[in-house]
């Protein structure tokens, strides 16, 4: 009942239009604009893994459960309280047969049915998150995504015996077996961490860095695209420096700025990660890297830790190459038109520049090369779009700029081909000369593939080719950007955060970026960043040494 829910921590404000009638559960109780119809609930039966997962994360009391066998009478109709089936198709048919029904499935099952729409769930950071492979693997889709562990007895002989097993488990074949039973493989950088802990092949050597002498904990929060960098550095650092505890929380760059400055509703942190510059409303800079927080007495030192970049590619000597060369490159508005689920009317309503498509045929079902320019080099051939899957942070980076109105329903349009591996996208382009794709710059830079990367028009109106210099200096914008860690200065936590950042900016820290898909900053800049960290730490030690005790202390 309502009273029992409140007694076990339920927030009644979650129902904006509560009728306070325990015999009804109407859509209109969630919001007065919704239909005044009973919510028909369904899902897997008891004693199934999906049911137990849903139960564990939804109910708070041991006496609470889904009343499976109890019918409920509402007005003239009697509703079955819960429709349970272990047959996925039966549940799909139940939902398809009613406009007021909901259900829960395993993600890998739900995504196989076009009739179903996955509902965004509010995660622990207060964000509404639509489930996809990226935020599930990154545990941003909480509480309905979670890690599974194997605990290994910490005995030398046992660990030696298990090395081969885990080397196989984290191989490509192991990943295929994990996927075959409906789960998500461990991410590449996580595998490296686990293999390092086991001292197994595929791990790294943790001998050559200093942990610092102080013990304690600190927190990092912020950018989701910087998450893999923060996580792999944290996991590797604490694998050796067990006297230090590091917690990482996401939430986005704005959350990172607010929490490191101590002005967020959430608790303050010692390092805030960001994938954008500081805003004047957040902090004021003294010299381009030392910031005074607005609204608090905290000072923050900005440290560049990695570069994130992506490329838009096409086959050499192809229809795509001829047209893109004729255009001089591609603009973000042209890419938006190619990839967006919005039609041109919707795009214009959301800030799109229609001059990007000079020869539009006005047909939302076509996206032809000829619509970009009326020229023989741009034939009336459909543009086949592809890209890296949402398991990669590059997917999030691309959609941030190319489908920016996601809150209004904009997403990548139906028909896009997504792949988990860059090699598969290259093969797609080889087979489709009228196609384009997007994936991480690091793969393009290292491989001699039969593809070219398009020049992209930056915010200064120049078409820039993705090369080492343009990626590093930021002129290849918006598809290259710095990831930063912003550390609290003038604070006792620096005895913990300084050794950590020195580790991240070391040669080993640079090597670990390979497993996250990010690009290391140039060596001279790494020296500069280490100097920033060390100078700030030295100033803090001097302050503590010369601090005058307050009266009564």
Short mmCIF file of C-alpha atoms in Angstrom, two decimals:
data_model
loop_
_atom_site.label_atom_id
_atom_site.label_comp_id
_atom_site.label_asym_id
_atom_site.label_seq_id
_atom_site.Cartn_x
_atom_site.Cartn_y
_atom_site.Cartn_z
CA UNK A 1 0.00 0.00 0.00
CA UNK A 2 0.95 3.66 -0.21
CA UNK A 3 1.64 3.83 3.54
CA UNK A 4 3.86 0.75 3.43
CA UNK A 5 5.85 2.19 0.54
CA UNK A 6 6.44 5.46 2.39
CA UNK A 7 7.50 3.54 5.50
CA UNK A 8 10.20 1.77 3.46
CA UNK A 9 11.65 4.91 1.86
CA UNK A 10 9.44 5.48 -1.20
CA UNK A 11 9.21 9.11 -2.34
CA UNK A 12 5.52 10.02 -2.86
CA UNK A 13 6.53 13.05 -4.97
CA UNK A 14 7.34 10.58 -7.75
CA UNK A 15 3.59 10.57 -8.45
CA UNK A 16 2.64 14.09 -9.52
CA UNK A 17 -1.07 13.27 -9.65
CA UNK A 18 -1.50 10.58 -6.98
CA UNK A 19 -5.17 9.65 -6.45
CA UNK A 20 -4.21 7.96 -3.13
CA UNK A 21 -6.29 4.92 -4.10
CA UNK A 22 -4.30 1.70 -3.56
CA UNK A 23 -6.66 -0.21 -5.86
CA UNK A 24 -5.59 1.79 -8.91
CA UNK A 25 -2.28 2.32 -10.68
CA UNK A 26 -3.14 4.73 -13.51
CA UNK A 27 -0.85 6.35 -16.06
CA UNK A 28 -2.49 9.67 -15.15
CA UNK A 29 -1.14 9.35 -11.61
CA UNK A 30 2.38 9.75 -12.99
CA UNK A 31 1.38 12.91 -14.83
CA UNK A 32 -2.04 14.49 -15.36
CA UNK A 33 -1.32 14.68 -19.11
CA UNK A 34 -1.20 10.88 -19.34
CA UNK A 35 -4.21 8.68 -20.00
CA UNK A 36 -6.50 7.79 -17.11
CA UNK A 37 -5.95 4.11 -17.82
CA UNK A 38 -4.71 1.25 -15.67
CA UNK A 39 -1.02 0.36 -16.11
CA UNK A 40 -0.91 -3.28 -17.18
CA UNK A 41 2.30 -4.82 -15.84
CA UNK A 42 4.10 -7.89 -17.13
CA UNK A 43 7.50 -9.55 -17.10
CA UNK A 44 9.34 -12.76 -16.38
CA UNK A 45 8.02 -15.27 -13.81
CA UNK A 46 9.47 -15.88 -10.37
CA UNK A 47 12.66 -17.95 -10.04
CA UNK A 48 14.11 -16.60 -13.28
CA UNK A 49 17.31 -14.51 -13.39
CA UNK A 50 15.54 -11.50 -14.97
CA UNK A 51 12.85 -11.51 -12.28
CA UNK A 52 15.40 -11.76 -9.48
CA UNK A 53 17.46 -8.88 -10.95
CA UNK A 54 14.37 -6.67 -11.28
CA UNK A 55 13.23 -7.63 -7.78
CA UNK A 56 16.62 -6.90 -6.18
CA UNK A 57 16.85 -3.40 -7.67
CA UNK A 58 13.19 -2.34 -7.41
CA UNK A 59 11.97 -3.45 -3.99
CA UNK A 60 13.34 -2.32 -0.64
CA UNK A 61 11.59 -4.56 1.88
CA UNK A 62 11.93 -8.33 2.29
CA UNK A 63 8.12 -8.47 2.57
CA UNK A 64 7.63 -6.63 -0.74
CA UNK A 65 6.99 -8.45 -4.01
CA UNK A 66 4.98 -8.37 -7.21
CA UNK A 67 1.47 -9.70 -6.32
CA UNK A 68 1.48 -12.15 -9.20
CA UNK A 69 -1.61 -14.18 -8.38
CA UNK A 70 -3.92 -11.45 -7.07
CA UNK A 71 -6.43 -9.93 -9.53
CA UNK A 72 -7.43 -6.31 -9.02
CA UNK A 73 -10.87 -4.85 -9.71
CA UNK A 74 -11.07 -1.29 -10.98
CA UNK A 75 -14.49 0.04 -11.95
CA UNK A 76 -16.37 -2.32 -14.25
CA UNK A 77 -13.25 -4.21 -15.35
CA UNK A 78 -11.06 -6.73 -13.55
CA UNK A 79 -7.34 -6.61 -14.32
CA UNK A 80 -4.89 -9.44 -13.86
CA UNK A 81 -2.32 -7.97 -11.46
CA UNK A 82 0.71 -9.29 -13.35
CA UNK A 83 1.19 -11.16 -16.62
CA UNK A 84 4.27 -13.34 -16.32
CA UNK A 85 5.83 -15.51 -18.99
CA UNK A 86 9.22 -17.05 -19.65
CA UNK A 87 8.45 -16.84 -23.36
CA UNK A 88 9.73 -13.54 -24.74
CA UNK A 89 7.41 -13.59 -27.73
CA UNK A 90 4.36 -13.95 -25.47
CA UNK A 91 5.38 -10.84 -23.54
CA UNK A 92 5.98 -8.93 -26.77
CA UNK A 93 2.53 -9.92 -27.99
CA UNK A 94 1.00 -8.87 -24.65
CA UNK A 95 2.56 -5.39 -24.96
CA UNK A 96 1.67 -5.11 -28.65
CA UNK A 97 -1.94 -5.96 -27.80
CA UNK A 98 -2.37 -3.12 -25.32
CA UNK A 99 -1.49 0.58 -25.39
CA UNK A 100 -1.26 0.68 -21.59
CA UNK A 101 1.09 -2.26 -20.91
CA UNK A 102 4.74 -2.35 -19.83
CA UNK A 103 7.16 -5.19 -19.22
CA UNK A 104 10.78 -5.93 -18.35
CA UNK A 105 13.21 -8.04 -20.41
CA UNK A 106 16.88 -8.79 -20.64
CA UNK A 107 18.40 -6.00 -22.76
CA UNK A 108 19.75 -8.35 -25.43
CA UNK A 109 16.25 -9.77 -25.83
CA UNK A 110 14.39 -6.46 -25.93
CA UNK A 111 16.62 -4.93 -28.62
CA UNK A 112 15.72 -7.74 -31.02
CA UNK A 113 12.04 -6.72 -31.24
CA UNK A 114 11.14 -3.66 -33.33
CA UNK A 115 7.78 -3.42 -31.55
CA UNK A 116 9.47 -2.50 -28.27
CA UNK A 117 10.82 0.84 -27.06
CA UNK A 118 13.26 0.81 -24.14
CA UNK A 119 12.30 3.28 -21.43
CA UNK A 120 14.96 5.68 -20.06
CA UNK A 121 15.59 5.05 -16.36
CA UNK A 122 16.79 7.66 -13.86
CA UNK A 123 20.25 6.59 -12.73
CA UNK A 124 22.11 7.29 -9.49
CA UNK A 125 23.30 10.64 -10.88
CA UNK A 126 19.74 11.81 -11.51
CA UNK A 127 20.06 11.45 -15.30
CA UNK A 128 17.45 9.74 -17.47
CA UNK A 129 19.44 7.12 -19.39
CA UNK A 130 18.27 5.18 -22.44
CA UNK A 131 19.85 1.72 -22.36
CA UNK A 132 22.48 0.99 -25.00
CA UNK A 133 25.68 -1.03 -25.04
CA UNK A 134 27.80 1.99 -24.07
CA UNK A 135 26.01 3.05 -20.91
CA UNK A 136 25.33 -0.53 -19.90
CA UNK A 137 29.01 -1.47 -20.17
CA UNK A 138 29.95 1.75 -18.36
CA UNK A 139 27.36 1.13 -15.63
CA UNK A 140 25.69 4.50 -16.31
CA UNK A 141 22.38 2.66 -16.80
CA UNK A 142 21.98 1.99 -13.10
CA UNK A 143 20.44 0.25 -11.30
CA UNK A 144 19.56 -2.07 -14.18
CA UNK A 145 23.12 -2.80 -15.25
CA UNK A 146 25.70 -4.37 -12.98
CA UNK A 147 28.98 -6.21 -13.07
CA UNK A 148 29.38 -9.92 -12.48
CA UNK A 149 32.50 -11.10 -10.65
CA UNK A 150 34.51 -14.24 -10.14
CA UNK A 151 36.33 -14.26 -6.81
CA UNK A 152 39.70 -16.01 -6.92
CA UNK A 153 41.46 -17.35 -3.82
CA UNK A 154 44.49 -15.14 -3.20
CA UNK A 155 47.04 -17.94 -3.10
CA UNK A 156 50.13 -17.99 -5.30
CA UNK A 157 49.64 -21.55 -6.60
CA UNK A 158 45.94 -20.97 -7.25
CA UNK A 159 46.58 -17.69 -9.08
CA UNK A 160 49.25 -19.32 -11.25
CA UNK A 161 46.84 -22.12 -12.12
CA UNK A 162 44.07 -19.64 -13.04
CA UNK A 163 46.13 -17.44 -15.37
CA UNK A 164 45.50 -19.52 -18.47
CA UNK A 165 41.78 -19.68 -17.76
CA UNK A 166 41.43 -15.90 -17.53
CA UNK A 167 43.71 -15.30 -20.52
CA UNK A 168 41.23 -17.40 -22.48
CA UNK A 169 38.20 -15.76 -20.82
CA UNK A 170 39.38 -12.30 -21.87
CA UNK A 171 40.24 -13.37 -25.43
CA UNK A 172 38.05 -12.76 -28.47
CA UNK A 173 36.74 -16.33 -28.21
CA UNK A 174 35.88 -15.71 -24.56
CA UNK A 175 33.97 -12.57 -25.54
CA UNK A 176 31.98 -14.53 -28.11
CA UNK A 177 30.99 -17.08 -25.48
CA UNK A 178 29.92 -14.33 -23.06
CA UNK A 179 27.75 -12.74 -25.75
CA UNK A 180 26.25 -16.12 -26.67
CA UNK A 181 24.59 -16.36 -23.25
CA UNK A 182 23.22 -12.81 -23.35
CA UNK A 183 25.86 -10.86 -21.40
CA UNK A 184 28.30 -8.06 -22.27
CA UNK A 185 32.04 -8.74 -22.43
CA UNK A 186 34.41 -6.86 -20.18
CA UNK A 187 35.83 -3.75 -21.84
CA UNK A 188 39.38 -3.80 -23.19
CA UNK A 189 40.92 -1.61 -20.49
CA UNK A 190 39.15 -3.61 -17.76
CA UNK A 191 40.66 -6.81 -19.14
CA UNK A 192 44.13 -5.26 -18.94
CA UNK A 193 43.50 -4.34 -15.29
CA UNK A 194 42.34 -7.87 -14.42
CA UNK A 195 45.22 -9.54 -16.25
CA UNK A 196 47.65 -7.19 -14.47
CA UNK A 197 46.23 -8.14 -11.07
CA UNK A 198 46.74 -11.80 -12.01
CA UNK A 199 50.25 -11.11 -13.35
CA UNK A 200 49.04 -12.80 -16.53
CA UNK A 201 49.89 -12.33 -20.20
CA UNK A 202 48.22 -9.18 -21.48
CA UNK A 203 48.77 -7.24 -18.25
CA UNK A 204 51.30 -4.47 -17.62
CA UNK A 205 54.31 -4.01 -15.32
CA UNK A 206 53.51 -1.88 -12.26
CA UNK A 207 57.02 -1.67 -10.85
CA UNK A 208 58.19 1.79 -11.88
CA UNK A 209 56.14 4.42 -10.09
CA UNK A 210 55.83 5.95 -6.62
CA UNK A 211 52.63 5.56 -4.61
CA UNK A 212 53.32 8.32 -2.09
CA UNK A 213 53.42 7.70 1.65
CA UNK A 214 50.01 9.01 2.79
CA UNK A 215 46.98 6.75 3.14
CA UNK A 216 43.38 7.78 2.48
CA UNK A 217 40.60 8.09 -0.06
CA UNK A 218 39.60 10.62 -2.70
CA UNK A 219 36.87 10.91 -5.34
CA UNK A 220 36.78 11.73 -9.04
CA UNK A 221 33.59 12.77 -10.86
CA UNK A 222 32.58 14.25 -14.19
CA UNK A 223 32.77 13.63 -17.93
CA UNK A 224 31.45 10.29 -19.16
CA UNK A 225 33.85 10.29 -22.13
CA UNK A 226 36.76 10.76 -19.70
CA UNK A 227 35.46 7.86 -17.62
CA UNK A 228 37.69 5.16 -19.18
CA UNK A 229 40.84 7.27 -18.62
CA UNK A 230 39.98 7.92 -14.96
CA UNK A 231 38.97 4.32 -14.41
CA UNK A 232 41.99 2.60 -15.96
CA UNK A 233 44.39 4.94 -14.16
CA UNK A 234 42.54 4.47 -10.86
CA UNK A 235 42.37 0.69 -11.14
CA UNK A 236 46.04 0.36 -12.06
CA UNK A 237 47.20 2.84 -9.44
CA UNK A 238 45.31 1.21 -6.58
CA UNK A 239 46.39 -2.26 -7.74
CA UNK A 240 49.85 -1.32 -6.47
CA UNK A 241 48.97 1.47 -4.01
CA UNK A 242 46.48 -0.45 -1.88
CA UNK A 243 46.68 2.15 0.90
CA UNK A 244 44.82 4.63 -1.35
CA UNK A 245 41.14 4.35 -2.27
CA UNK A 246 39.73 6.07 -5.36
CA UNK A 247 36.03 6.30 -6.23
CA UNK A 248 34.81 7.46 -9.63
CA UNK A 249 31.40 8.97 -10.34
CA UNK A 250 30.14 10.12 -13.74
CA UNK A 251 27.46 12.72 -14.29
CA UNK A 252 29.00 14.78 -17.12
CA UNK A 253 31.40 17.71 -17.37
CA UNK A 254 29.05 20.14 -15.63
CA UNK A 255 28.74 17.77 -12.70
CA UNK A 256 32.53 17.44 -12.59
CA UNK A 257 32.93 21.23 -12.49
CA UNK A 258 30.28 21.67 -9.81
CA UNK A 259 31.54 18.91 -7.55
CA UNK A 260 35.24 19.81 -7.70
CA UNK A 261 34.27 23.42 -6.90
CA UNK A 262 32.05 22.25 -4.06
CA UNK A 263 28.92 23.99 -5.36
CA UNK A 264 26.97 20.94 -6.53
CA UNK A 265 24.03 19.48 -4.65
CA UNK A 266 26.10 16.30 -4.55
CA UNK A 267 29.11 15.97 -2.28
CA UNK A 268 32.35 17.67 -3.31
CA UNK A 269 35.20 15.72 -4.92
CA UNK A 270 38.96 16.17 -5.21
CA UNK A 271 39.21 15.80 -9.02
CA UNK A 272 36.64 16.81 -11.62
CA UNK A 273 36.96 15.43 -15.16
CA UNK A 274 35.79 17.50 -18.13
CA UNK A 275 35.64 17.21 -21.92
CA UNK A 276 35.05 20.95 -22.44
CA UNK A 277 36.44 24.26 -21.22
CA UNK A 278 35.35 25.95 -18.01
CA UNK A 279 32.45 28.38 -18.29
CA UNK A 280 32.64 31.86 -16.79
CA UNK A 281 29.69 30.98 -14.58
CA UNK A 282 31.71 28.11 -13.05
CA UNK A 283 35.22 29.48 -12.53
CA UNK A 284 37.49 32.38 -13.47
CA UNK A 285 41.02 31.69 -14.70
CA UNK A 286 44.12 33.54 -13.63
CA UNK A 287 46.52 32.21 -16.27
CA UNK A 288 44.65 29.72 -18.44
CA UNK A 289 44.95 26.73 -16.11
CA UNK A 290 44.55 27.98 -12.53
CA UNK A 291 40.89 28.65 -11.71
CA UNK A 292 39.01 30.41 -8.90
CA UNK A 293 35.68 28.67 -8.42
CA UNK A 294 32.57 30.85 -8.56
CA UNK A 295 30.41 30.38 -5.47
CA UNK A 296 33.07 28.77 -3.26
CA UNK A 297 36.55 29.39 -1.88
CA UNK A 298 38.09 26.48 -3.81
CA UNK A 299 40.94 26.80 -6.31
CA UNK A 300 41.42 24.29 -9.11
CA UNK A 301 44.39 23.38 -11.32
CA UNK A 302 43.45 22.16 -14.81
CA UNK A 303 45.54 19.26 -16.12
CA UNK A 304 45.25 17.99 -19.71
CA UNK A 305 45.38 14.19 -19.62
CA UNK A 306 44.34 12.93 -23.08
CA UNK A 307 42.93 13.84 -26.48
CA UNK A 308 39.70 12.43 -27.85
CA UNK A 309 39.24 12.47 -31.64
CA UNK A 310 37.15 10.78 -34.31
CA UNK A 311 37.22 10.61 -38.09
CA UNK A 312 34.58 10.40 -40.81
CA UNK A 313 35.88 8.05 -43.48
CA UNK A 314 35.07 6.81 -46.99
CA UNK A 315 36.59 4.46 -49.55
CA UNK A 316 39.39 5.74 -51.75
CA UNK A 317 38.56 6.15 -55.47
CA UNK A 318 34.81 6.03 -54.83
CA UNK A 319 31.55 7.89 -55.33
CA UNK A 320 31.91 9.26 -51.80
CA UNK A 321 35.44 10.53 -52.43
CA UNK A 322 34.47 12.29 -55.68
CA UNK A 323 31.58 14.15 -54.06
CA UNK A 324 33.35 15.04 -50.81
CA UNK A 325 36.38 16.32 -52.76
CA UNK A 326 34.06 18.45 -54.87
CA UNK A 327 32.46 19.87 -51.70
CA UNK A 328 35.87 20.53 -50.15
CA UNK A 329 34.97 18.46 -47.10
CA UNK A 330 31.93 18.00 -44.86
CA UNK A 331 30.16 20.28 -42.41
CA UNK A 332 28.45 19.27 -39.18
CA UNK A 333 25.10 20.31 -40.70
CA UNK A 334 25.69 18.00 -43.68
CA UNK A 335 26.55 15.12 -41.35
CA UNK A 336 23.48 15.90 -39.27
CA UNK A 337 21.27 15.68 -42.35
CA UNK A 338 22.86 12.35 -43.32
CA UNK A 339 22.64 10.72 -39.89
CA UNK A 340 19.71 12.34 -38.05
CA UNK A 341 16.34 10.69 -37.48
CA UNK A 342 14.71 14.14 -37.96
CA UNK A 343 13.32 15.21 -41.33
CA UNK A 344 14.31 18.59 -42.77
CA UNK A 345 11.38 20.42 -41.18
CA UNK A 346 12.31 19.09 -37.74
CA UNK A 347 15.97 19.83 -38.35
CA UNK A 348 15.22 23.49 -39.21
CA UNK A 349 13.13 23.78 -36.05
CA UNK A 350 16.17 22.64 -34.08
CA UNK A 351 18.76 25.04 -35.49
CA UNK A 352 19.92 23.20 -38.63
CA UNK A 353 21.18 25.29 -41.56
CA UNK A 354 19.33 24.11 -44.67
CA UNK A 355 22.06 25.60 -46.91
CA UNK A 356 24.02 22.45 -46.03
CA UNK A 357 21.90 20.55 -48.55
CA UNK A 358 21.90 22.78 -51.61
CA UNK A 359 19.97 20.43 -53.89
CA UNK A 360 17.45 18.79 -51.55
CA UNK A 361 14.73 16.74 -53.23
CA UNK A 362 12.40 17.33 -50.25
CA UNK A 363 11.94 13.59 -49.79
CA UNK A 364 12.66 12.51 -46.18
CA UNK A 365 13.04 8.89 -47.25
CA UNK A 366 16.14 9.62 -49.37
CA UNK A 367 19.61 10.92 -48.53
CA UNK A 368 21.37 11.15 -51.88
CA UNK A 369 24.85 12.42 -52.70
CA UNK A 370 23.23 14.60 -55.38
CA UNK A 371 21.28 16.47 -52.71
CA UNK A 372 24.52 17.88 -51.33
CA UNK A 373 25.46 19.41 -54.72
CA UNK A 374 24.07 19.40 -58.23
CA UNK A 375 27.22 18.17 -59.98
CA UNK A 376 28.22 15.00 -61.88
CA UNK A 377 30.67 14.16 -59.09
CA UNK A 378 27.70 13.83 -56.71
CA UNK A 379 25.38 11.24 -58.29
CA UNK A 380 21.80 10.44 -57.28
CA UNK A 381 22.96 7.53 -55.15
CA UNK A 382 21.86 6.85 -51.58
CA UNK A 383 24.44 7.67 -48.92
CA UNK A 384 25.02 4.49 -46.90
CA UNK A 385 25.83 5.47 -43.31
CA UNK A 386 27.73 3.47 -40.73
CA UNK A 387 29.71 3.97 -37.54
CA UNK A 388 31.21 2.48 -34.42
CA UNK A 389 28.70 0.94 -32.01
CA UNK A 390 27.42 2.66 -28.89
CA UNK A 391 29.78 0.50 -26.82
CA UNK A 392 32.48 3.04 -27.71
CA UNK A 393 32.70 6.54 -26.21
CA UNK A 394 33.36 7.72 -29.80
CA UNK A 395 29.67 7.00 -30.49
CA UNK A 396 28.69 9.41 -27.70
CA UNK A 397 31.20 11.99 -28.96
CA UNK A 398 29.79 11.82 -32.50
CA UNK A 399 26.13 12.00 -31.47
CA UNK A 400 26.81 14.90 -29.09
CA UNK A 401 27.52 17.11 -32.12
CA UNK A 402 25.65 15.40 -34.96
CA UNK A 403 22.32 14.67 -33.22
CA UNK A 404 22.34 17.39 -30.54
CA UNK A 405 18.57 17.55 -29.90
CA UNK A 406 18.45 14.15 -28.22
CA UNK A 407 16.17 15.52 -25.49
CA UNK A 408 13.57 16.18 -28.20
CA UNK A 409 13.91 12.70 -29.66
CA UNK A 410 16.70 13.18 -32.19
CA UNK A 411 18.86 10.11 -32.68
CA UNK A 412 20.78 8.33 -35.41
CA UNK A 413 18.32 7.34 -38.11
CA UNK A 414 17.14 3.85 -38.90
CA UNK A 415 19.33 2.11 -41.44
CA UNK A 416 22.70 2.97 -39.95
CA UNK A 417 25.13 0.04 -39.86
CA UNK A 418 27.03 -0.11 -36.56
CA UNK A 419 29.93 -2.40 -35.75
CA UNK A 420 31.97 -3.09 -32.63
CA UNK A 421 35.28 -3.22 -34.52
CA UNK A 422 36.83 -0.58 -36.80
CA UNK A 423 38.06 -3.28 -39.19
CA UNK A 424 34.44 -4.26 -39.86
CA UNK A 425 33.57 -0.66 -40.73
CA UNK A 426 36.54 -0.44 -43.10
CA UNK A 427 35.31 -3.61 -44.79
CA UNK A 428 31.81 -2.06 -45.07
CA UNK A 429 33.32 0.94 -46.87
CA UNK A 430 35.39 -1.27 -49.17
CA UNK A 431 32.17 -3.01 -50.22
CA UNK A 432 30.15 0.23 -50.45
CA UNK A 433 31.84 3.04 -52.33
CA UNK A 434 28.80 5.26 -51.70
CA UNK A 435 29.10 4.86 -47.92
CA UNK A 436 30.65 6.81 -45.05
CA UNK A 437 31.52 5.86 -41.49
CA UNK A 438 32.82 7.27 -38.21
CA UNK A 439 35.17 5.79 -35.60
CA UNK A 440 38.17 6.71 -33.47
CA UNK A 441 41.15 8.59 -34.89
CA UNK A 442 43.66 6.22 -33.29
CA UNK A 443 42.65 3.33 -35.55
CA UNK A 444 42.79 5.51 -38.67
CA UNK A 445 46.21 6.88 -37.73
CA UNK A 446 47.79 3.49 -37.13
CA UNK A 447 46.33 1.52 -40.02
CA UNK A 448 47.08 1.66 -43.73
CA UNK A 449 43.46 1.15 -44.70
CA UNK A 450 41.97 1.69 -48.16
CA UNK A 451 39.99 4.65 -46.84
CA UNK A 452 40.40 8.43 -46.48
CA UNK A 453 39.23 10.68 -43.66
CA UNK A 454 37.07 13.64 -44.67
CA UNK A 455 38.09 17.21 -43.96
CA UNK A 456 35.66 18.74 -41.46
CA UNK A 457 34.72 22.42 -41.38
CA UNK A 458 35.68 23.86 -37.99
CA UNK A 459 34.16 26.77 -36.07
CA UNK A 460 36.36 29.22 -38.02
CA UNK A 461 34.92 28.04 -41.34
CA UNK A 462 38.04 26.17 -42.45
CA UNK A 463 38.00 22.60 -43.78
CA UNK A 464 40.61 20.76 -41.70
CA UNK A 465 42.08 17.34 -42.38
CA UNK A 466 42.58 15.12 -39.29
CA UNK A 467 46.36 14.96 -38.93
CA UNK A 468 48.58 14.68 -35.87
CA UNK A 469 49.07 18.46 -35.61
CA UNK A 470 45.45 19.47 -36.22
CA UNK A 471 44.19 16.86 -33.75
CA UNK A 472 46.68 17.93 -31.07
CA UNK A 473 46.24 21.69 -31.43
CA UNK A 474 42.42 21.55 -31.61
CA UNK A 475 42.00 23.09 -35.08
CA UNK A 476 40.31 19.84 -36.15
CA UNK A 477 37.24 20.85 -34.19
CA UNK A 478 34.71 19.84 -33.08
CA UNK A 479 35.95 16.27 -33.61
CA UNK A 480 39.08 16.62 -31.48
CA UNK A 481 39.13 17.89 -27.91
CA UNK A 482 41.13 17.72 -24.71
CA UNK A 483 40.06 15.64 -21.74
CA UNK A 484 41.09 17.27 -18.47
CA UNK A 485 41.35 16.43 -14.81
CA UNK A 486 40.80 19.45 -12.60
CA UNK A 487 42.35 18.95 -9.18
CA UNK A 488 41.60 20.93 -6.04
CA UNK A 489 44.53 23.11 -5.03
CA UNK A 490 45.37 24.44 -1.58
CA UNK A 491 43.90 21.28 -0.04
CA UNK A 492 45.25 18.42 2.17
CA UNK A 493 44.07 15.83 -0.38
CA UNK A 494 46.97 16.80 -2.65
CA UNK A 495 49.22 14.34 -0.81
CA UNK A 496 46.99 11.67 -2.41
CA UNK A 497 46.01 13.25 -5.73
CA UNK A 498 49.52 14.40 -6.72
CA UNK A 499 51.13 10.91 -6.84
CA UNK A 500 48.06 9.65 -8.72
CA UNK A 501 48.30 12.34 -11.40
CA UNK A 502 52.07 11.87 -11.66
CA UNK A 503 51.38 8.20 -12.37
CA UNK A 504 48.76 9.08 -15.01
CA UNK A 505 51.19 11.47 -16.70
CA UNK A 506 54.02 8.92 -16.67
CA UNK A 507 55.07 6.70 -19.56
CA UNK A 508 52.95 3.87 -18.15
CA UNK A 509 49.93 6.16 -17.86
CA UNK A 510 50.42 7.15 -21.49
CA UNK A 511 50.61 3.50 -22.55
CA UNK A 512 47.35 2.73 -20.74
CA UNK A 513 45.52 5.29 -22.91
CA UNK A 514 45.90 2.84 -25.80
CA UNK A 515 43.32 0.60 -24.15
CA UNK A 516 40.77 3.43 -23.84
CA UNK A 517 40.97 4.58 -27.48
CA UNK A 518 42.26 8.03 -26.49
CA UNK A 519 45.38 9.85 -27.74
CA UNK A 520 48.21 10.86 -25.39
CA UNK A 521 49.06 14.54 -25.18
CA UNK A 522 52.51 15.42 -26.65
CA UNK A 523 55.54 14.63 -24.45
CA UNK A 524 56.49 18.28 -23.86
CA UNK A 525 52.95 18.99 -22.69
CA UNK A 526 53.07 16.02 -20.33
CA UNK A 527 56.16 17.58 -18.75
CA UNK A 528 54.26 20.86 -18.40
CA UNK A 529 51.29 19.10 -16.81
CA UNK A 530 53.52 17.27 -14.32
CA UNK A 531 55.09 20.60 -13.40
CA UNK A 532 51.63 22.10 -12.77
CA UNK A 533 50.74 19.26 -10.45
CA UNK A 534 54.05 19.26 -8.60
CA UNK A 535 54.14 23.05 -8.19
CA UNK A 536 50.63 23.15 -6.77
CA UNK A 537 51.50 20.31 -4.38
CA UNK A 538 54.69 22.06 -3.21
CA UNK A 539 52.71 25.24 -2.51
CA UNK A 540 50.25 23.24 -0.42
CA UNK A 541 53.04 21.63 1.61
CA UNK A 542 54.49 25.10 2.25
CA UNK A 543 51.08 26.39 3.34
CA UNK A 544 50.57 23.55 5.81
CA UNK A 545 54.08 23.93 7.20
CA UNK A 546 53.59 27.65 7.86
CA UNK A 547 49.93 27.62 8.83
CA UNK A 548 49.09 29.58 11.99
CA UNK A 549 46.79 27.52 14.27
CA UNK A 550 43.40 29.01 14.91
CA UNK A 551 42.50 30.04 18.43
CA UNK A 552 41.33 27.05 20.41
CA UNK A 553 43.15 24.52 18.21
#
